[in-house]
Structures are given as C-alpha cells and as structure tokens.
Coordinates of C-alpha atoms and ligand atoms in Angstrom, one line a residue:
M776 CA 71.3 86.3 96.9
R777 CA 68.2 84.2 96.1
S778 CA 65.0 85.5 94.5
E779 CA 63.0 88.0 96.5
R780 CA 60.0 85.9 95.9
L781 CA 61.6 82.9 97.6
I782 CA 62.8 84.9 100.6
K783 CA 59.2 86.4 101.0
A784 CA 57.7 82.9 100.9
L785 CA 60.2 81.6 103.4
N786 CA 59.3 84.5 105.8
E787 CA 55.6 83.6 105.3
Q788 CA 56.5 80.0 106.1
I789 CA 58.1 81.1 109.4
K790 CA 54.9 82.9 110.3
L791 CA 52.9 79.7 109.5
E792 CA 55.2 77.6 111.6
F793 CA 54.8 79.9 114.6
E794 CA 51.1 79.9 114.0
S795 CA 51.2 76.1 114.1
S796 CA 53.1 76.3 117.3
Y797 CA 50.5 78.7 118.7
A798 CA 47.6 76.4 117.5
Y799 CA 49.2 73.4 119.3
I800 CA 49.7 75.4 122.5
A801 CA 46.0 76.1 122.4
M802 CA 45.3 72.4 122.1
E803 CA 47.8 71.7 124.9
A804 CA 45.8 74.1 127.1
H805 CA 42.5 72.4 126.2
F806 CA 43.8 69.1 127.3
K807 CA 45.5 70.5 130.4
K808 CA 42.1 71.9 131.4
N809 CA 40.5 68.5 130.8
N810 CA 43.2 66.7 132.9
L811 CA 44.4 64.7 129.9
D812 CA 48.1 65.3 130.5
G813 CA 49.3 62.8 127.9
F814 CA 47.4 64.6 125.1
A815 CA 48.7 67.9 126.5
N816 CA 52.3 66.5 126.4
F817 CA 51.8 65.4 122.8
F818 CA 50.8 68.9 121.8
H819 CA 53.4 70.6 123.9
I820 CA 56.1 68.7 122.0
Q821 CA 54.3 69.3 118.7
A822 CA 54.4 73.1 119.5
M823 CA 58.1 72.9 120.2
E824 CA 58.8 71.1 117.0
E825 CA 56.9 73.8 115.0
R826 CA 59.1 76.4 116.6
D827 CA 62.1 74.3 115.5
H828 CA 60.8 74.3 112.0
A829 CA 60.5 78.1 112.1
Y830 CA 64.1 78.3 113.2
L831 CA 65.3 76.0 110.4
M832 CA 63.8 78.5 108.0
F833 CA 65.1 81.4 110.0
N834 CA 68.7 80.1 109.8
Y835 CA 68.4 79.1 106.2
I836 CA 67.3 82.7 105.2
Y837 CA 70.5 84.1 106.8
S838 CA 72.6 81.3 105.3
I839 CA 71.6 82.5 101.8
G840 CA 72.0 86.2 102.4
G841 CA 68.4 87.0 102.9
E842 CA 66.7 88.9 105.8
V843 CA 64.2 87.6 108.2
E844 CA 61.0 89.6 108.6
L845 CA 58.8 88.5 111.5
L846 CA 55.2 88.9 110.5
D847 CA 52.0 89.2 112.7
I848 CA 50.7 85.8 113.9
S849 CA 47.0 85.3 114.4
K850 CA 45.2 84.2 117.5
P851 CA 44.7 80.4 117.5
N852 CA 41.3 78.8 117.8
N853 CA 40.7 77.6 121.3
I854 CA 37.2 76.1 121.0
F855 CA 37.1 72.4 120.6
K856 CA 34.0 70.2 120.6
D857 CA 35.8 67.0 121.6
E858 CA 39.0 65.0 120.9
V859 CA 37.8 64.2 117.3
D860 CA 37.4 67.9 116.6
V861 CA 41.0 68.6 117.9
F862 CA 42.6 66.0 115.6
E863 CA 40.4 67.0 112.7
Q864 CA 41.7 70.6 113.1
T865 CA 45.3 69.2 113.5
L866 CA 45.1 67.3 110.3
A867 CA 43.5 70.2 108.4
H868 CA 46.3 72.5 109.7
E869 CA 49.0 70.1 108.7
Q870 CA 47.4 69.8 105.2
K871 CA 47.6 73.6 105.0
V872 CA 51.3 73.6 106.0
T873 CA 52.0 70.9 103.4
A874 CA 50.3 73.0 100.7
S875 CA 52.5 75.9 101.7
I876 CA 55.7 73.9 101.6
N877 CA 54.7 72.6 98.2
N878 CA 54.2 76.1 97.1
L879 CA 57.8 77.0 98.3
M880 CA 59.1 74.0 96.4
D881 CA 57.3 75.2 93.2
I882 CA 59.0 78.6 93.6
A883 CA 62.4 77.0 94.1
M884 CA 61.8 74.9 91.0
E885 CA 60.7 77.8 88.9
D886 CA 63.8 79.7 90.1
K887 CA 66.0 76.6 89.2
D888 CA 67.3 77.1 92.8
Y889 CA 68.7 73.6 93.5
S890 CA 70.0 74.5 97.0
A891 CA 66.6 75.6 98.1
Q892 CA 65.1 72.5 96.6
A893 CA 67.5 70.3 98.6
F894 CA 66.7 72.3 101.8
L895 CA 62.9 72.0 101.2
Q896 CA 63.1 68.3 100.6
W897 CA 63.5 67.8 104.4
F898 CA 60.2 69.6 105.0
I899 CA 58.4 67.6 102.3
K900 CA 59.3 64.4 104.1
E901 CA 58.5 65.9 107.5
Q902 CA 55.0 66.9 106.3
D903 CA 54.4 63.3 105.2
E904 CA 55.1 62.2 108.7
E905 CA 53.1 65.0 110.3
E906 CA 50.0 64.1 108.2
E907 CA 50.5 60.4 108.9
V908 CA 50.6 60.9 112.7
A909 CA 47.6 63.3 112.7
T910 CA 45.6 60.9 110.6
D911 CA 46.5 57.9 112.8
L912 CA 45.5 59.8 116.0
L913 CA 42.3 61.0 114.4
E914 CA 41.3 57.5 113.5
K915 CA 42.2 56.3 117.0
V916 CA 40.1 59.0 118.8
K917 CA 37.2 58.3 116.5
M918 CA 37.3 54.6 117.5
I919 CA 37.4 55.4 121.2
K920 CA 35.0 58.3 121.1
S921 CA 32.6 57.0 123.7
N922 CA 35.0 54.8 125.6
P923 CA 36.7 56.5 128.6
S924 CA 39.1 53.6 129.2
G925 CA 40.3 53.8 125.6
L926 CA 40.9 57.5 126.1
F927 CA 42.9 57.0 129.2
M928 CA 45.0 54.3 127.5
L929 CA 45.8 56.6 124.6
D930 CA 46.5 59.4 127.1
S931 CA 49.1 57.2 128.9
K932 CA 50.7 56.3 125.5
L933 CA 50.9 60.0 124.5
A934 CA 52.5 60.9 127.9
Q935 CA 55.5 58.9 126.9
R936 CA 56.3 61.0 123.9
I937 CA 59.8 62.6 124.3
Y938 CA 60.9 65.8 122.7
T939 CA 63.9 65.7 120.4
P940 CA 64.8 68.9 118.7
A941 CA 64.1 68.9 114.9
T942 CA 67.4 69.2 113.0
M943 CA 68.3 68.5 109.4
E944 CA 71.2 66.1 110.4
Ligands
FEO369 FE1 56.0 72.5 110.7 FE2 53.6 70.6 111.4 O1 54.4 71.7 110.2

C-alpha cells in the first residue's frame, strides 16, 4: 500500500483530468456553435484523451491497492471572446495540469516510491506535448486572427485529427 498522501493526490488528479475533459467539451460546443467543425473535432478528441488520462490514474490506484474516490467536478467556463481566448485558456489549463503532475512527482520522490515515479514519467512527457501543441495553436490563431481564409484552412487541418486512445504502451 502506497502513502495515503499519494493516493489522495492521485484522486485529485483524476478530478482535474475530468475537469480538463469537461473544459474541452465546452470549447468543442463553442466551435460547434460557430460552425468551425475542425476546431470542434480537435477539442472533442482532446476531451476524450483527458478521460483516458483519468482512467490511467484510476487503474493505477487499483493496481497499487488504493481506492478511487470520485470528487465533485466544477462547471467549465463556456464564455470565449475569440479563438485566441480559447487557446490562451487551453494553454493556461495545461500549465495548471503540468504543475499538478509535478506536485505528484514531488510526493512520489519524497516517498521514495520508485514505481509511482516510473508511472508519472509518462505524464511528465505527455504534458510537454500538451503544452507544445497548445502553444503552437495559440501562435497560429494569433497570426490568423483577422484572416477568415487562414481560419478555415486551420479548421480543415484540425478536422483531420484522429483519436487514438492514450495508453502507456
Ligand atoms: Fe491530461 Fe491535458 O492533461
């Protein structure tokens, strides 16, 4: 049995991953409403990946003899000024998730829990990618802010994104 502090932090991380999923569904809805189906597709897949992240944590807790406790998740923001605002919020959200994963790693290191450290390493790398993608898209939407044809081109590109379940293999 791992430290209670670690199990508690893993359960809080599950909540944050579901809140991430919920936040991205709100963004998906925003783009659906604005007929930008490619952007909506991007956030639809993003939301599914966040749910996958939650389940990786969920399964890990049981694999180490802990117990999952599902916590309340908060209502996501659904007011967005424009595309730049959406991706600024996305990046800020991912930075919050990164800080939370880093905190989990700090606990695993203080506990000298090498198994948990190995498990969390996947999430550390995943957060690098998540922040990189959010930063890249933020820069792109800033560039095309007042250029509808640029927006439609990016929308077509994002429509091609395909969901692959997040696994640790
Ligand atoms: Fe699972 Fe985007 O953090």
